[in-house]
Every structure is written in structure tokens, then in C-alpha cells.
mmCIF file of C-alpha atoms and ligand atoms in Angstrom:
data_model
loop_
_atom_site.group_PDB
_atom_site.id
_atom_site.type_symbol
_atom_site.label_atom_id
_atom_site.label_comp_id
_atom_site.label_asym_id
_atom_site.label_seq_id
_atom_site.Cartn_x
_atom_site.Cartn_y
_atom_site.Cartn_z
ATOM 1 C CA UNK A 1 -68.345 102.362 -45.726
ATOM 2 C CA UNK A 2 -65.933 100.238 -48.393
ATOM 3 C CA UNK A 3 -63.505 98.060 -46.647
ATOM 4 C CA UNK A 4 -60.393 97.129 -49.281
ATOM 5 C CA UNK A 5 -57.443 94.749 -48.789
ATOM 6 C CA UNK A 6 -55.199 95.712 -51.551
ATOM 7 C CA UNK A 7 -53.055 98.738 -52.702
ATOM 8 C CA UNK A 8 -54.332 98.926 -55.594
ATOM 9 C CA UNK A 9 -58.408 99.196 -54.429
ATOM 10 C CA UNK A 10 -56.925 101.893 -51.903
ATOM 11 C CA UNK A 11 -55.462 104.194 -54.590
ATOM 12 C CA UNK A 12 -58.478 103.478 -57.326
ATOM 13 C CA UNK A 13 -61.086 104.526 -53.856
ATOM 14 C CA UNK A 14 -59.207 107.602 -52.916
ATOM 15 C CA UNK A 15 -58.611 108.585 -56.618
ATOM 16 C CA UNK A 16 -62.169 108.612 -57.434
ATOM 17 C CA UNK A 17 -62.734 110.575 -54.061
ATOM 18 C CA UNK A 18 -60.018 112.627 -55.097
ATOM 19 C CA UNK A 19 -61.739 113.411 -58.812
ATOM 20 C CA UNK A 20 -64.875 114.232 -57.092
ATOM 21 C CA UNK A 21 -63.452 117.290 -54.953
ATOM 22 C CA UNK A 22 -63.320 115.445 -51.677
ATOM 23 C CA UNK A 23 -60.265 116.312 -49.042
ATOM 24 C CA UNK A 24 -58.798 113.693 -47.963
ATOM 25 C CA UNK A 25 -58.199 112.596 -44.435
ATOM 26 C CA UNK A 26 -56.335 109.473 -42.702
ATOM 27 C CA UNK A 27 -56.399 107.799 -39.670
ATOM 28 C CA UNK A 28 -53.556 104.666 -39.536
ATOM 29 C CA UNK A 29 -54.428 102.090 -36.783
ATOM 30 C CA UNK A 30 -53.534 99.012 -35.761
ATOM 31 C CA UNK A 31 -57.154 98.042 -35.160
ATOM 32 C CA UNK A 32 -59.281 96.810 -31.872
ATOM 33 C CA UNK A 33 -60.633 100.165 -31.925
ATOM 34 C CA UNK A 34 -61.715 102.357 -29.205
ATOM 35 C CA UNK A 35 -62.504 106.133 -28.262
ATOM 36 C CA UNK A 36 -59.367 107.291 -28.588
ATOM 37 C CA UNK A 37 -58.757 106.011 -32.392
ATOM 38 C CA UNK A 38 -62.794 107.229 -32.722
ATOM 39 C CA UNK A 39 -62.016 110.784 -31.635
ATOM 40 C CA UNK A 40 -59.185 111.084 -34.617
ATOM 41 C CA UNK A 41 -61.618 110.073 -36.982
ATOM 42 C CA UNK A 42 -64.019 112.851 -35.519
ATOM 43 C CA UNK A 43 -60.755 115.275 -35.695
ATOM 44 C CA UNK A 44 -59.943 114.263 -39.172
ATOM 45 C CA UNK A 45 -63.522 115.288 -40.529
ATOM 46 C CA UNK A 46 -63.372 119.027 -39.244
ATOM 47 C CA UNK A 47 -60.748 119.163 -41.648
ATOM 48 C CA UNK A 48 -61.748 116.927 -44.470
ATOM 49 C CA UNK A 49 -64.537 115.347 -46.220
ATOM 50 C CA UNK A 50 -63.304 111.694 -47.013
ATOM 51 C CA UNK A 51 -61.889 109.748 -44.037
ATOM 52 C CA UNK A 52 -59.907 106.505 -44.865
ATOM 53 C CA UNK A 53 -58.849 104.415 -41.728
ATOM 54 C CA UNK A 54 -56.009 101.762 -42.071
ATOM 55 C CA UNK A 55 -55.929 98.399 -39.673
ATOM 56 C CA UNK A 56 -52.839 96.852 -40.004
ATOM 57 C CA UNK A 57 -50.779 95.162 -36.767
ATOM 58 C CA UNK A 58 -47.313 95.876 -38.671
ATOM 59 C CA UNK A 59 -44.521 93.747 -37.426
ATOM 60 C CA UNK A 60 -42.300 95.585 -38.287
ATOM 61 C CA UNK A 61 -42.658 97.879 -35.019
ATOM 62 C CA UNK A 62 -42.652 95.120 -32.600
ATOM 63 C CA UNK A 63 -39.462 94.549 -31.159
ATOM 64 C CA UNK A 64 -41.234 92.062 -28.956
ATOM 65 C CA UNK A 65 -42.560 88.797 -30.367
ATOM 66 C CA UNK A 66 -45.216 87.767 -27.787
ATOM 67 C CA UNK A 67 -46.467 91.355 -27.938
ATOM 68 C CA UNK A 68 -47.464 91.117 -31.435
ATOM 69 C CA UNK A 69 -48.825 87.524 -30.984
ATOM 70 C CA UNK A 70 -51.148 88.724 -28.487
ATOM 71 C CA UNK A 71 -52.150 91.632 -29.972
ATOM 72 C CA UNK A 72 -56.058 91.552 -29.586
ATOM 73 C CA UNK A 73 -57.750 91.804 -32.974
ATOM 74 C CA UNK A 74 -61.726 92.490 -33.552
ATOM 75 C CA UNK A 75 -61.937 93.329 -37.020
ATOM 76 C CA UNK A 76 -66.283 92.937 -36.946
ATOM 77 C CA UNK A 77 -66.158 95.249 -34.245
ATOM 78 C CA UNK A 78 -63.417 97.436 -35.870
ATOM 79 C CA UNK A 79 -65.798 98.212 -38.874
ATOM 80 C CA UNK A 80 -68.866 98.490 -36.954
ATOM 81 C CA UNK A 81 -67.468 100.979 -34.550
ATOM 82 C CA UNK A 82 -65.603 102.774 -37.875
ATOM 83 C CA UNK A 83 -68.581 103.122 -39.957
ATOM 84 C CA UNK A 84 -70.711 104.269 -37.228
ATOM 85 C CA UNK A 85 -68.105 107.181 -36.805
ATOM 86 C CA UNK A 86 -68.272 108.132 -40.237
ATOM 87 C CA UNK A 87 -65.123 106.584 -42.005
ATOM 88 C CA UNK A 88 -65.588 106.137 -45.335
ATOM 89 C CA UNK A 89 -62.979 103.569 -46.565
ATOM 90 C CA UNK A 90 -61.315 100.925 -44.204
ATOM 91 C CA UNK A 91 -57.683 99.774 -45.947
ATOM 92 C CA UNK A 92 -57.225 96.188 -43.765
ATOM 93 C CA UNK A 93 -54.157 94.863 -45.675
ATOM 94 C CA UNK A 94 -52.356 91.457 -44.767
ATOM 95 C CA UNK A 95 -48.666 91.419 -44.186
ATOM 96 C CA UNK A 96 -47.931 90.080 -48.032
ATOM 97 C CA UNK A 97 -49.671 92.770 -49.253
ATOM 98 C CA UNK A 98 -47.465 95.647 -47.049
ATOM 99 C CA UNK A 99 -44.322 93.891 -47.011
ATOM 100 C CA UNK A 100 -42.276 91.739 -50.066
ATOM 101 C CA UNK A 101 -38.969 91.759 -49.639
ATOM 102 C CA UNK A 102 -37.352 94.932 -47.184
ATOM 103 C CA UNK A 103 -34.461 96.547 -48.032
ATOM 104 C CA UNK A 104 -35.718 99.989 -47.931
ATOM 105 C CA UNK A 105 -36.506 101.692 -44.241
ATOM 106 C CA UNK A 106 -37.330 104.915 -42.992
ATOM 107 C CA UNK A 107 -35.625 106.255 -40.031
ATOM 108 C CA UNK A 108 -34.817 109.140 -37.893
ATOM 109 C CA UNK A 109 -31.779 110.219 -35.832
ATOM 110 C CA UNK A 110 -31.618 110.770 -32.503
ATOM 111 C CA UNK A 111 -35.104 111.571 -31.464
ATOM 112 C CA UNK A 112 -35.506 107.487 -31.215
ATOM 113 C CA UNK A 113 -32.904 107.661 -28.572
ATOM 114 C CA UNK A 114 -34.658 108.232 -25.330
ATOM 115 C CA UNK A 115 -37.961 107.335 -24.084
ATOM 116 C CA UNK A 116 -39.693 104.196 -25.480
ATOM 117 C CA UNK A 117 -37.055 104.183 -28.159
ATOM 118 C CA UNK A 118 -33.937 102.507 -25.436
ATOM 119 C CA UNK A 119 -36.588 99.994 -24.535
ATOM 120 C CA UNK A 120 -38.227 99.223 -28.417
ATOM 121 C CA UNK A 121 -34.838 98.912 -30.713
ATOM 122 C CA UNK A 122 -35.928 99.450 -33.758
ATOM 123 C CA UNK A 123 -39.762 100.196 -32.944
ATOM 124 C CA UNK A 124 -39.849 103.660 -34.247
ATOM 125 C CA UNK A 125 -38.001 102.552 -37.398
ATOM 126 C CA UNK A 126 -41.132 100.243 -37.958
ATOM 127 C CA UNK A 127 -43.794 102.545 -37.325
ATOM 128 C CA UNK A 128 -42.085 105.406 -39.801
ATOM 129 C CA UNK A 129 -41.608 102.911 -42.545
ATOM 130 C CA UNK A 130 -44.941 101.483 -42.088
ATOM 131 C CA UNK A 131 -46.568 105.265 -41.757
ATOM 132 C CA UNK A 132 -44.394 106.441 -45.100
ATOM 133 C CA UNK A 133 -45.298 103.349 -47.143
ATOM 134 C CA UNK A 134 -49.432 104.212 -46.265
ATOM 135 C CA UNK A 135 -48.815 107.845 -46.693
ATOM 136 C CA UNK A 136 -47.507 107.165 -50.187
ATOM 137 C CA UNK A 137 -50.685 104.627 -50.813
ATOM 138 C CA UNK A 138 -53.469 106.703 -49.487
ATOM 139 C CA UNK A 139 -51.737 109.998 -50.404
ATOM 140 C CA UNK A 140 -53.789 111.650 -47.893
ATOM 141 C CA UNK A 141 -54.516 116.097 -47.640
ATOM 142 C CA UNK A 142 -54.607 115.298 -43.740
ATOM 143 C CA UNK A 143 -53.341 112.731 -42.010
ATOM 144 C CA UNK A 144 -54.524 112.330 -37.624
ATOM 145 C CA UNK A 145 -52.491 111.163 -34.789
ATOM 146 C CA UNK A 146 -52.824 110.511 -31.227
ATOM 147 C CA UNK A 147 -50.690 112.667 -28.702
ATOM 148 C CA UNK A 148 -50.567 109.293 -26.006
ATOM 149 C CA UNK A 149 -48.117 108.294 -28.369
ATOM 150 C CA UNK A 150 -46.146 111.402 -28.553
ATOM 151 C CA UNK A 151 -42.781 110.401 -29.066
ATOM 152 C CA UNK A 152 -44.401 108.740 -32.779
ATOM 153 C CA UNK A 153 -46.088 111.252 -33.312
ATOM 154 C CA UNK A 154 -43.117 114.153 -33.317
ATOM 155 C CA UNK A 155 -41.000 111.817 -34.757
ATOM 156 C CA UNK A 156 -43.454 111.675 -37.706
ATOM 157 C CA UNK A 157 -43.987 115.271 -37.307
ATOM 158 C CA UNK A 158 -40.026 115.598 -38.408
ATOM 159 C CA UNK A 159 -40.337 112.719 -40.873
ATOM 160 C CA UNK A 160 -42.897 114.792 -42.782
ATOM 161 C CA UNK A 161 -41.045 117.789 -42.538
ATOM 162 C CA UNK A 162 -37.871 116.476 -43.527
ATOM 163 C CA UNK A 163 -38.649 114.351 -46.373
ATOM 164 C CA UNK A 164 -41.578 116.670 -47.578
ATOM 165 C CA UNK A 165 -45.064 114.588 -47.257
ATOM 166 C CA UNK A 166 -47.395 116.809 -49.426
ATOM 167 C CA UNK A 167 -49.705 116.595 -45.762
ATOM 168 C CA UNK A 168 -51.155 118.596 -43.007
ATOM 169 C CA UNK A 169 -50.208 116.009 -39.734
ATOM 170 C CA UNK A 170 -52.699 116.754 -36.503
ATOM 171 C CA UNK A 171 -52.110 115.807 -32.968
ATOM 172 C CA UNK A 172 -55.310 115.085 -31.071
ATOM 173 C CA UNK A 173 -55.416 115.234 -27.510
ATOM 174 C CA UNK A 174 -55.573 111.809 -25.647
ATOM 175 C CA UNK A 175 -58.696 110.347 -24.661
ATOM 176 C CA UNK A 176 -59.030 108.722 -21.511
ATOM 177 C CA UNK A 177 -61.022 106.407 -18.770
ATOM 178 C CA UNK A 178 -63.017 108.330 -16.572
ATOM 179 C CA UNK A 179 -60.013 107.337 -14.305
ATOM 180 C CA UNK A 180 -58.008 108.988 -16.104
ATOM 181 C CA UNK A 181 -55.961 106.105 -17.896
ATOM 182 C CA UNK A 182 -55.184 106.716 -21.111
ATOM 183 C CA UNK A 183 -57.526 104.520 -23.592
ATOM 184 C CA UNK A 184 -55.256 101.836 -25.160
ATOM 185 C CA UNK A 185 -55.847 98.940 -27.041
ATOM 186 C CA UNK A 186 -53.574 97.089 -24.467
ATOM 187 C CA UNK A 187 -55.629 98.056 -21.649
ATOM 188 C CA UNK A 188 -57.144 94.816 -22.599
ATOM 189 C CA UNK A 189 -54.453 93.065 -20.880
ATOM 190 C CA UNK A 190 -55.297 94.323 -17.071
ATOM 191 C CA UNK A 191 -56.828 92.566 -14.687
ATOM 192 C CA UNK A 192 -59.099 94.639 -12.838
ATOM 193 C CA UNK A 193 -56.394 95.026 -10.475
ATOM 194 C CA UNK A 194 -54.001 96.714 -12.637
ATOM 195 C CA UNK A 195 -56.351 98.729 -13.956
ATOM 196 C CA UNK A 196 -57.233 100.358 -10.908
ATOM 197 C CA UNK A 197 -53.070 100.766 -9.807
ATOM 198 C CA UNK A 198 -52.432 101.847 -13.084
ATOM 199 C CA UNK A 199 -54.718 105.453 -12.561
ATOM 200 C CA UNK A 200 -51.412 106.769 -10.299
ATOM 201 C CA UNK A 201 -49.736 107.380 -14.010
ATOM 202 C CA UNK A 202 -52.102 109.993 -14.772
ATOM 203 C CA UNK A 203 -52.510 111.464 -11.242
ATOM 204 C CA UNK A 204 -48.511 112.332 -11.698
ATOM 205 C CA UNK A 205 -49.260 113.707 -14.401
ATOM 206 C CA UNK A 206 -51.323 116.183 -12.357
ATOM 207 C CA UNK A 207 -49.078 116.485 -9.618
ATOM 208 C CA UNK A 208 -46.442 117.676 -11.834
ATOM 209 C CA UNK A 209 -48.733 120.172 -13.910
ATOM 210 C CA UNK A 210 -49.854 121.258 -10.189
ATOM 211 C CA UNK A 211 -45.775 121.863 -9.736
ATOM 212 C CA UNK A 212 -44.999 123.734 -12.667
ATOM 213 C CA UNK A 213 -48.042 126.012 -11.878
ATOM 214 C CA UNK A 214 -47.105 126.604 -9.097
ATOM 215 C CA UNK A 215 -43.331 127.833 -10.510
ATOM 216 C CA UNK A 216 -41.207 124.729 -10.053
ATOM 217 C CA UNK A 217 -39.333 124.587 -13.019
ATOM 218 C CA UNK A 218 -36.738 121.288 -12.139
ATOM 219 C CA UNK A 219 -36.958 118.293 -13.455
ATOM 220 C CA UNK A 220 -35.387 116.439 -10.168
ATOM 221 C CA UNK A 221 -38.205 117.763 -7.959
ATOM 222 C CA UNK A 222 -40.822 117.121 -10.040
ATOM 223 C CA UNK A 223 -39.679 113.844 -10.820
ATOM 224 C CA UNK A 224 -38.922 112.605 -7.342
ATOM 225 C CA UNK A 225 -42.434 113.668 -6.740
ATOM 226 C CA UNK A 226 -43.805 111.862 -10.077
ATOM 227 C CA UNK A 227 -41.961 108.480 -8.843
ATOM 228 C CA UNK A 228 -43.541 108.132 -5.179
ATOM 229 C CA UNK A 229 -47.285 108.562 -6.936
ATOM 230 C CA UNK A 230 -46.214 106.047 -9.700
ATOM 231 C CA UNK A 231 -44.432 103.892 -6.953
ATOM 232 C CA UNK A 232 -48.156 104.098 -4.540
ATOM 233 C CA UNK A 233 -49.774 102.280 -7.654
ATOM 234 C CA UNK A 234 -47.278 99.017 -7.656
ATOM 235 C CA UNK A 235 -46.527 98.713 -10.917
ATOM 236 C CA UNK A 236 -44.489 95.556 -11.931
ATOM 237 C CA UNK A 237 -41.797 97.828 -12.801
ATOM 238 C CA UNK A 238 -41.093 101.405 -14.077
ATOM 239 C CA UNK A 239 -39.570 101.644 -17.726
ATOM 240 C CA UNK A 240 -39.071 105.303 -17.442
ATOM 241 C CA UNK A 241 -40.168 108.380 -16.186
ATOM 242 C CA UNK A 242 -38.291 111.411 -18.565
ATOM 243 C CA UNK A 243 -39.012 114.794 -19.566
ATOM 244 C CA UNK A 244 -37.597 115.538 -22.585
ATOM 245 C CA UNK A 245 -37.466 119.043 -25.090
ATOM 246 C CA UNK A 246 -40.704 118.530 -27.065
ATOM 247 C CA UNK A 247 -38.102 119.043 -30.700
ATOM 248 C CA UNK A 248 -35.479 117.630 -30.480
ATOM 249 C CA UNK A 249 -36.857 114.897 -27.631
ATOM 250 C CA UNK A 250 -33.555 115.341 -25.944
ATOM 251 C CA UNK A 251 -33.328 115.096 -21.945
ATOM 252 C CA UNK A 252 -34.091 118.215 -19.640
ATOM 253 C CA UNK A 253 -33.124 119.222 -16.059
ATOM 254 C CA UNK A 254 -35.118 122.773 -16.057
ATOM 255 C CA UNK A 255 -38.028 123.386 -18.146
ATOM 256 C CA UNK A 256 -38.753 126.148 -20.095
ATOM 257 C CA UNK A 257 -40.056 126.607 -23.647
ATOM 258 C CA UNK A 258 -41.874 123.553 -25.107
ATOM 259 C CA UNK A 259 -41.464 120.178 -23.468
ATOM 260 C CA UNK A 260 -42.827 116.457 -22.510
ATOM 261 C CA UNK A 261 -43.257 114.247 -19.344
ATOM 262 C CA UNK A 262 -43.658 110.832 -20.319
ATOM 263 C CA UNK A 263 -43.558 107.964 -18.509
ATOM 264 C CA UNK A 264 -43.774 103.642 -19.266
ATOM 265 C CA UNK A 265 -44.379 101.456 -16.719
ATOM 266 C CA UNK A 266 -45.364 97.416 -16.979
ATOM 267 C CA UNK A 267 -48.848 96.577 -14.773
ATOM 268 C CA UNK A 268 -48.527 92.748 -15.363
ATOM 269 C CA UNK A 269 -48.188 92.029 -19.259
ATOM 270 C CA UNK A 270 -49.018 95.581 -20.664
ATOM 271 C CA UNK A 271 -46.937 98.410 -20.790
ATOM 272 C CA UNK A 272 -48.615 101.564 -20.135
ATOM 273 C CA UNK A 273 -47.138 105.126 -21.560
ATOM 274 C CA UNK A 274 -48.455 108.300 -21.013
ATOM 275 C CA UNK A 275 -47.608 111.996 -21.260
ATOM 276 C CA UNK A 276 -48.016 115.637 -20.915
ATOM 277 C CA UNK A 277 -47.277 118.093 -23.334
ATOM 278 C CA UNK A 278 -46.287 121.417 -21.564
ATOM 279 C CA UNK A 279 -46.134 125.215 -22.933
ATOM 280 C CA UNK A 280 -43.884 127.421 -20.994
ATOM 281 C CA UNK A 281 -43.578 130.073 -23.865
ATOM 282 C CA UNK A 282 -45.592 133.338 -23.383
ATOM 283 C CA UNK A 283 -44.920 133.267 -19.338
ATOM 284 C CA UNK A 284 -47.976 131.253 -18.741
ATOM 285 C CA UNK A 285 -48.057 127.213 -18.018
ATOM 286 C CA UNK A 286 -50.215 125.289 -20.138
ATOM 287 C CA UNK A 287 -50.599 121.433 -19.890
ATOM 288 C CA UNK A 288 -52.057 119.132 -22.039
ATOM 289 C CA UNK A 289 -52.933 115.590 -21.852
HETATM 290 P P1 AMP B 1 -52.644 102.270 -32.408
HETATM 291 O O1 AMP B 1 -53.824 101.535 -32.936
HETATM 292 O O2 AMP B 1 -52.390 102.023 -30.946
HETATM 293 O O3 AMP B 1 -51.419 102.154 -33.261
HETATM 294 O O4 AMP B 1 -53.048 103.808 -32.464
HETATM 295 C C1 AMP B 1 -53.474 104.412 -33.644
HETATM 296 C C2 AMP B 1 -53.574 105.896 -33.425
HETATM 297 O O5 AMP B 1 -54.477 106.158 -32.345
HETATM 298 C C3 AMP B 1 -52.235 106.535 -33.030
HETATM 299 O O6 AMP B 1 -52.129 107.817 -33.647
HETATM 300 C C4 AMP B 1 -52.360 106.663 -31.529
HETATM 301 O O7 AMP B 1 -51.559 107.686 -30.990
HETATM 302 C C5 AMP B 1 -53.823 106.985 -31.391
HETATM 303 N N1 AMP B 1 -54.312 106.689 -30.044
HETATM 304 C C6 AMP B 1 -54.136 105.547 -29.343
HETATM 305 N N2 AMP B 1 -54.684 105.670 -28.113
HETATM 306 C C7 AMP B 1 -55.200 106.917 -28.039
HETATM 307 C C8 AMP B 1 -55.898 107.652 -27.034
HETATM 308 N N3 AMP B 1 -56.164 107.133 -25.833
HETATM 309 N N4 AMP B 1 -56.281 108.925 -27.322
HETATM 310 C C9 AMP B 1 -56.016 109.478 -28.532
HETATM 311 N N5 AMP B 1 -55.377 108.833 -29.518
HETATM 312 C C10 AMP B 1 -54.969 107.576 -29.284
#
């Protein structure tokens, strides 16, 4: 495994990769890795045959200050846990090298609206520049994300779409605690405590897949339902807890078609998110999380 700092190492790396047949396949992180970021790797090489990771905490996405200061960074462990997975070129660029001067962003209407977008101003403008500018430096065939971050990753579903990113973008399913808490980097942050409350955001999760199976189809009952479980855990407070369409990311009352249950909620200085994915096309109800 080569690990490069600059732009310029990146594109030489991936051009000689390039030159000697290889598909290309990316995986952008911001580091202090775990099995979550591990299983996109994995992901990435059933569908290509060079896997590049990027590590970069961009500050651009964080709309909070002491977030970003704390951010827990392991870069020995990063690469170990990178090469041993099979990633072939680690891109760990500093914030000089990313970022001169900005006037250029990427953004996106309206599907930054709801969700973590009311409580991150200008968070999903950071992550779309950031993801564009590495896109355009790695120039990767295939390019991995994680579906616990949903609302990203349909946003840069649409950004790839719209603006034409010569790419194939995957959405991997999200990998989880034998709890069921969703792997996170910030999951550093619990105390034991938390961590153990925090399991009621996946169990309503369940609850409401166990709803919709059984033909519930509103949003208010499902929800109410989805609140008391959440609520039984004692989180420090609830950001949200939203189904939206899954295109257009819009707010929902009665599901049908394709949509998303997400929810945010603080357990002492991290803020959790998770989600479900739901299929109601075809007459059947399929779930994924
Ligand atoms: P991050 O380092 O948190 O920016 O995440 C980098 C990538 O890993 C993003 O595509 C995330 O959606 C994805 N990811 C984070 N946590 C998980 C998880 N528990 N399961 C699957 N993918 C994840």
C-alpha cells in the first residue's frame, strides 16, 4: 500500500494504475477507520481492481467548531487497518493542499433542506465540494458510499447525475454493533452509558419496519411509535425523527414507493443518525438498514 499527500502523487498513482488496465475504485473518508469504512473498501473491490482510500477531516463540512476539533484521528491505525483490507493507495492530504483560496462551491437545492441539513447549515455544501474536488483528483471508475449517511449519499447520487461524474456511485448497507448501533467514528465519544441507551435508535428502526409489514402505511403512527422507543433510551435530546421520499428527500405523511426513516439524536457530545431505506414498489415491503 502507497500512502501520498499531494494531488499531484494521487493523479501520477492512479494514472499509472490507469495505463496498466486496472478499474478504479474510491473510498473518501475522514479517517479513524472502522468496519463500516472497511466493508466499502471490500464493496469497492467486487467491482474494481485498484482501491484508493482518501483521509481527510474537511472543514469545510463542519458547521460546528468543537466537532471538528475533537474529531478523533489515528492515522497509524488508519493505514494498518487499510492495507490489511486491501487498499492500494491512501491520499491523506492536509488542508493547504485541498483548500487555497474558495470561491468556487458545489451545492444542491432543496434536498439539503430537511433532515441533518436544518441542523448542519452549510454541511452538505462541504461534503459535495469536498467529494467533487476528490472525484476530479482521483478520477475514479467507481466510487463507494455508506447508506448510515443517506441523506450524503443521495445528495451525491444527484450531484453525479446532474453534473455528469464519468462514475458508477454504490451505496453499501450500514454496518453495525452487535447492538445494533450503527458503527461511527463518533461512537468514540460515548460513555458506556450512552452507548448502551443509544441501541433504542435502531430498535425503532425495527418497530417501524415491523409496522409497515404489517400494512401501516402513516407516518404519524409510526412515528409516535418510533418516539416512545427513542424516548425509553434518554437521549440528551432528539434532533429529528423524519421520513422523507427517498428522491427528492422531501417530507411524507403516507408511504408508498421509495422512502427513508431517519432519525438524529445527541447521547452526551455525539450525535447519532441512523436510517432505513424502505421499498414499497412491487406490493411487497422491503427494509434495509
Ligand atoms: P466518514 O469517515 O464518517 O466521513 O465516512 C466515510 C464513509 O463511510 C461514508 O460513505 C459513510 O457513509 C461511510 N460509513 C460511515 N459509517 C458507516 C457504517 N456504519 N456502515 C457503512 N458505511 C459507513
Amino acid at each position: 500500500m502507497e500512502i501520498v499527500k499531494t494531488i499531484e502523487d494521487v493523479r501520477e498513482k492512479v494514472r499509472a494504475a490507469k495505463a496498466a488496465g486496472r478499474r478504479v475504485g474510491f473510498v473518501p473518508t475522514m479517517g479513524y477507520l472502522h468496519e463500516g469504512h472497511l466493508s466499502l473498501v471490500r464493496r469497492s473491490a467486487e467491482e474494481s481492481d485498484y482501491q484508493v482510500m482518501s483521509i481527510f477531516v474537511n472543514p469545510m463540512q463542519f458547521n460546528n467548531p468543537q466537532d471538528l476539533d475533537s474529531y478523533p484521528i489515528d492515522l497509524d491505525r488508519d493505514y494498518a487497518l487499510a492495507e490489511e483490507t486491501g487498499v492500494d493507495l491512501v491520499f491523506v492530504p492536509d488542508v493547504g493542499e485541498m483548500y487555497g483560496e474558495r470561491k468556487a462551491y458545489v451545492d444542491i437545492e432543496t434536498l439539503a433542506d430537511h433532515l441533518c441539513g436544518s441542523a448542519r447549515p452549510g454541511h452538505f455544501r462541504g461534503v459535495l465540494t469536498v467529494v467533487a474536488k476528490l472525484f476530479n483528483i482521483v478520477q475514479p471508475d467507481v466510487a463507494v458510499f455508506g447508506q448510515k449517511d443517506i441523506q450524503q449519499a443521495v445528495s451525491l447520487e444527484k450531484m453525479v447525475d446532474d453534473l455528469n461524474f464519468p462514475l458508477t456511485m454504490i451505496i453499501a448497507p450500514t454496518i453495525r454493533e452487535d447492538s445494533g448501533l450503527a458503527m461511527s467514528s463518533r461512537n468514540k465519544r460515548l460513555t458506556d452509558d450512552e452507548r448502551e441507551r443509544a441501541v433504542v435508535i435502531s430498535r425503532s428502526l425495527k418497530k417501524a419496519e415491523e409496522m409497515l409489514k404489517k400494512g401501516e402505511r402513516s407516518w404519524k403512527a409510526i412515528r409516535s411509535e418510533m418516539e416512545s422507543i427513542i424516548e425509553s433510551g434518554k437521549p440528551d435530546s432528539i434532533d429529528y425523527i423524519s421520513a422523507v421520499d427517498y428522491h427528492d428527500l422531501q417530507p411524507l405523511e403516507t408511504f408508498s414507493g421509495r422512502a427513508v426513516i431517519a432519525v438524529a439524536a445527541f447521547y452526551g457530545a455525539a450525535r447519532l443518525i441512523d436510517n432505513m431505506v424502505i421499498d414499497l414498489r412491487g406490493g411487497e415491503v422491503t427494509c434495509s438498514y
